[in-house]
Amino acid sequence: MARADRLARTETLRVEREAEYRDALIVALTAAASGKQGLFDHNRDRRTRAAIAPVVDELVQIGEEIDAMREQLGMPPFALHHEFIKSRGPVGPQAVGERKQAQAWLDRLATDVE
């Protein structure tokens, strides 16, 4: 019974942390869509990286905590976090800018809720 209680608490916490992650990501994406650079790390500029580092670090920390809980619960990794991490980094000259990329993410997240 104690194990079942622990798993139930872990499941409740996982759901809460995933909502927290989503909310934090939406705040960061909204800022990026408004023109704040660096969330997707396209330019690899040191100053921009330093400015956005606390936001990215928070998302990574929450994402890792969620993955650990999901592993404990026998669930696959947190897809939203892994998709976000994969979307970061240098891109080719034909790629959309960070503003458009952030807006596309926001549009997708808005349709995922409905």
PDB file of C-alpha atoms in Angstrom:
ATOM      1  CA  MET A   1       0.000   0.000   0.000  1.00  0.00           C
ATOM      2  CA  ALA A   2       2.857   2.401   0.778  1.00  0.00           C
ATOM      3  CA  ARG A   3       4.288   1.925  -2.730  1.00  0.00           C
ATOM      4  CA  ALA A   4       0.906   2.633  -4.293  1.00  0.00           C
ATOM      5  CA  ASP A   5       0.617   5.809  -2.216  1.00  0.00           C
ATOM      6  CA  ARG A   6       4.097   6.942  -3.285  1.00  0.00           C
ATOM      7  CA  LEU A   7       3.279   6.295  -6.926  1.00  0.00           C
ATOM      8  CA  ALA A   8       0.001   8.200  -6.607  1.00  0.00           C
ATOM      9  CA  ARG A   9       1.839  11.167  -5.072  1.00  0.00           C
ATOM     10  CA  THR A  10       4.476  10.987  -7.796  1.00  0.00           C
ATOM     11  CA  GLU A  11       1.748  10.955 -10.449  1.00  0.00           C
ATOM     12  CA  THR A  12       0.066  14.001  -8.901  1.00  0.00           C
ATOM     13  CA  LEU A  13       3.380  15.840  -8.716  1.00  0.00           C
ATOM     14  CA  ARG A  14       4.212  14.874 -12.310  1.00  0.00           C
ATOM     15  CA  VAL A  15       0.957  16.357 -13.575  1.00  0.00           C
ATOM     16  CA  GLU A  16       1.597  19.558 -11.609  1.00  0.00           C
ATOM     17  CA  ARG A  17       5.196  19.850 -12.861  1.00  0.00           C
ATOM     18  CA  GLU A  18       4.153  19.245 -16.462  1.00  0.00           C
ATOM     19  CA  ALA A  19       1.610  22.069 -16.164  1.00  0.00           C
ATOM     20  CA  GLU A  20       4.299  24.267 -14.596  1.00  0.00           C
ATOM     21  CA  TYR A  21       6.685  23.419 -17.454  1.00  0.00           C
ATOM     22  CA  ARG A  22       4.060  24.212 -20.058  1.00  0.00           C
ATOM     23  CA  ASP A  23       3.253  27.546 -18.380  1.00  0.00           C
ATOM     24  CA  ALA A  24       6.944  28.505 -18.144  1.00  0.00           C
ATOM     25  CA  LEU A  25       7.485  27.516 -21.771  1.00  0.00           C
ATOM     26  CA  ILE A  26       4.512  29.608 -22.891  1.00  0.00           C
ATOM     27  CA  VAL A  27       5.877  32.648 -21.018  1.00  0.00           C
ATOM     28  CA  ALA A  28       9.277  32.165 -22.659  1.00  0.00           C
ATOM     29  CA  LEU A  29       7.740  31.620 -26.102  1.00  0.00           C
ATOM     30  CA  THR A  30       5.573  34.708 -25.729  1.00  0.00           C
ATOM     31  CA  ALA A  31       8.654  36.788 -24.941  1.00  0.00           C
ATOM     32  CA  ALA A  32      10.485  35.269 -27.918  1.00  0.00           C
ATOM     33  CA  ALA A  33       7.529  35.918 -30.222  1.00  0.00           C
ATOM     34  CA  SER A  34       7.608  39.541 -29.048  1.00  0.00           C
ATOM     35  CA  GLY A  35      11.243  39.886 -30.077  1.00  0.00           C
ATOM     36  CA  LYS A  36      13.366  38.674 -27.163  1.00  0.00           C
ATOM     37  CA  GLN A  37      16.146  36.672 -28.769  1.00  0.00           C
ATOM     38  CA  GLY A  38      17.995  33.597 -27.559  1.00  0.00           C
ATOM     39  CA  LEU A  39      15.368  31.053 -26.554  1.00  0.00           C
ATOM     40  CA  PHE A  40      16.160  28.867 -29.546  1.00  0.00           C
ATOM     41  CA  ASP A  41      19.886  29.758 -29.510  1.00  0.00           C
ATOM     42  CA  HIS A  42      20.018  30.274 -33.277  1.00  0.00           C
ATOM     43  CA  ASN A  43      22.842  32.837 -33.230  1.00  0.00           C
ATOM     44  CA  ARG A  44      24.952  31.422 -30.404  1.00  0.00           C
ATOM     45  CA  ASP A  45      25.733  34.924 -29.163  1.00  0.00           C
ATOM     46  CA  ARG A  46      27.323  34.890 -25.684  1.00  0.00           C
ATOM     47  CA  ARG A  47      25.445  37.903 -24.348  1.00  0.00           C
ATOM     48  CA  THR A  48      22.119  36.659 -25.608  1.00  0.00           C
ATOM     49  CA  ARG A  49      22.835  33.220 -24.168  1.00  0.00           C
ATOM     50  CA  ALA A  50      23.692  34.692 -20.796  1.00  0.00           C
ATOM     51  CA  ALA A  51      20.505  36.755 -20.768  1.00  0.00           C
ATOM     52  CA  ILE A  52      18.225  33.801 -21.557  1.00  0.00           C
ATOM     53  CA  ALA A  53      20.172  31.195 -19.535  1.00  0.00           C
ATOM     54  CA  PRO A  54      17.983  31.398 -16.393  1.00  0.00           C
ATOM     55  CA  VAL A  55      14.858  30.696 -18.446  1.00  0.00           C
ATOM     56  CA  VAL A  56      16.409  27.783 -20.327  1.00  0.00           C
ATOM     57  CA  ASP A  57      18.003  26.404 -17.151  1.00  0.00           C
ATOM     58  CA  GLU A  58      14.627  26.436 -15.384  1.00  0.00           C
ATOM     59  CA  LEU A  59      12.972  24.600 -18.272  1.00  0.00           C
ATOM     60  CA  VAL A  60      15.762  22.022 -18.377  1.00  0.00           C
ATOM     61  CA  GLN A  61      15.599  21.479 -14.608  1.00  0.00           C
ATOM     62  CA  ILE A  62      11.828  20.997 -14.614  1.00  0.00           C
ATOM     63  CA  GLY A  63      12.043  18.765 -17.691  1.00  0.00           C
ATOM     64  CA  GLU A  64      14.649  16.543 -16.045  1.00  0.00           C
ATOM     65  CA  GLU A  65      12.543  16.258 -12.883  1.00  0.00           C
ATOM     66  CA  ILE A  66       9.536  15.271 -14.978  1.00  0.00           C
ATOM     67  CA  ASP A  67      11.563  12.680 -16.879  1.00  0.00           C
ATOM     68  CA  ALA A  68      12.749  11.161 -13.590  1.00  0.00           C
ATOM     69  CA  MET A  69       9.161  10.923 -12.334  1.00  0.00           C
ATOM     70  CA  ARG A  70       7.980   9.477 -15.635  1.00  0.00           C
ATOM     71  CA  GLU A  71      10.729   6.857 -15.503  1.00  0.00           C
ATOM     72  CA  GLN A  72       9.698   5.925 -11.968  1.00  0.00           C
ATOM     73  CA  LEU A  73       6.100   5.585 -13.185  1.00  0.00           C
ATOM     74  CA  GLY A  74       7.108   3.505 -16.216  1.00  0.00           C
ATOM     75  CA  MET A  75       6.127   6.239 -18.666  1.00  0.00           C
ATOM     76  CA  PRO A  76       7.972   7.481 -21.759  1.00  0.00           C
ATOM     77  CA  PRO A  77      10.076  10.672 -21.501  1.00  0.00           C
ATOM     78  CA  PHE A  78       8.322  14.057 -21.494  1.00  0.00           C
ATOM     79  CA  ALA A  79       7.903  14.725 -25.219  1.00  0.00           C
ATOM     80  CA  LEU A  80       7.271  18.476 -24.973  1.00  0.00           C
ATOM     81  CA  HIS A  81      10.589  19.041 -23.208  1.00  0.00           C
ATOM     82  CA  HIS A  82      12.550  16.893 -25.636  1.00  0.00           C
ATOM     83  CA  GLU A  83      10.961  18.587 -28.643  1.00  0.00           C
ATOM     84  CA  PHE A  84      11.881  21.985 -27.231  1.00  0.00           C
ATOM     85  CA  ILE A  85      15.495  20.958 -26.574  1.00  0.00           C
ATOM     86  CA  LYS A  86      15.792  19.529 -30.108  1.00  0.00           C
ATOM     87  CA  SER A  87      14.474  22.784 -31.574  1.00  0.00           C
ATOM     88  CA  ARG A  88      17.350  24.782 -30.102  1.00  0.00           C
ATOM     89  CA  GLY A  89      20.669  25.400 -31.796  1.00  0.00           C
ATOM     90  CA  PRO A  90      22.081  26.767 -35.022  1.00  0.00           C
ATOM     91  CA  VAL A  91      19.949  26.716 -38.150  1.00  0.00           C
ATOM     92  CA  GLY A  92      20.528  27.262 -41.835  1.00  0.00           C
ATOM     93  CA  PRO A  93      20.064  30.583 -43.602  1.00  0.00           C
ATOM     94  CA  GLN A  94      16.641  29.585 -44.938  1.00  0.00           C
ATOM     95  CA  ALA A  95      15.188  28.750 -41.497  1.00  0.00           C
ATOM     96  CA  VAL A  96      12.552  30.945 -39.920  1.00  0.00           C
ATOM     97  CA  GLY A  97      13.648  33.377 -37.242  1.00  0.00           C
ATOM     98  CA  GLU A  98      13.127  32.895 -33.532  1.00  0.00           C
ATOM     99  CA  ARG A  99      10.058  35.152 -33.482  1.00  0.00           C
ATOM    100  CA  LYS A 100       8.251  33.066 -36.094  1.00  0.00           C
ATOM    101  CA  GLN A 101       9.434  29.813 -34.555  1.00  0.00           C
ATOM    102  CA  ALA A 102       8.159  30.909 -31.138  1.00  0.00           C
ATOM    103  CA  GLN A 103       4.795  31.926 -32.628  1.00  0.00           C
ATOM    104  CA  ALA A 104       4.499  28.558 -34.372  1.00  0.00           C
ATOM    105  CA  TRP A 105       5.136  26.839 -31.026  1.00  0.00           C
ATOM    106  CA  LEU A 106       2.510  29.010 -29.339  1.00  0.00           C
ATOM    107  CA  ASP A 107      -0.013  28.219 -32.075  1.00  0.00           C
ATOM    108  CA  ARG A 108       0.682  24.516 -31.716  1.00  0.00           C
ATOM    109  CA  LEU A 109       0.381  24.595 -27.932  1.00  0.00           C
ATOM    110  CA  ALA A 110      -2.905  26.488 -28.216  1.00  0.00           C
ATOM    111  CA  THR A 111      -4.369  23.784 -30.465  1.00  0.00           C
ATOM    112  CA  ASP A 112      -3.031  21.002 -28.201  1.00  0.00           C
ATOM    113  CA  VAL A 113      -5.193  22.317 -25.340  1.00  0.00           C
ATOM    114  CA  GLU A 114      -8.431  22.424 -27.306  1.00  0.00           C
TER     115      GLU A 114
END
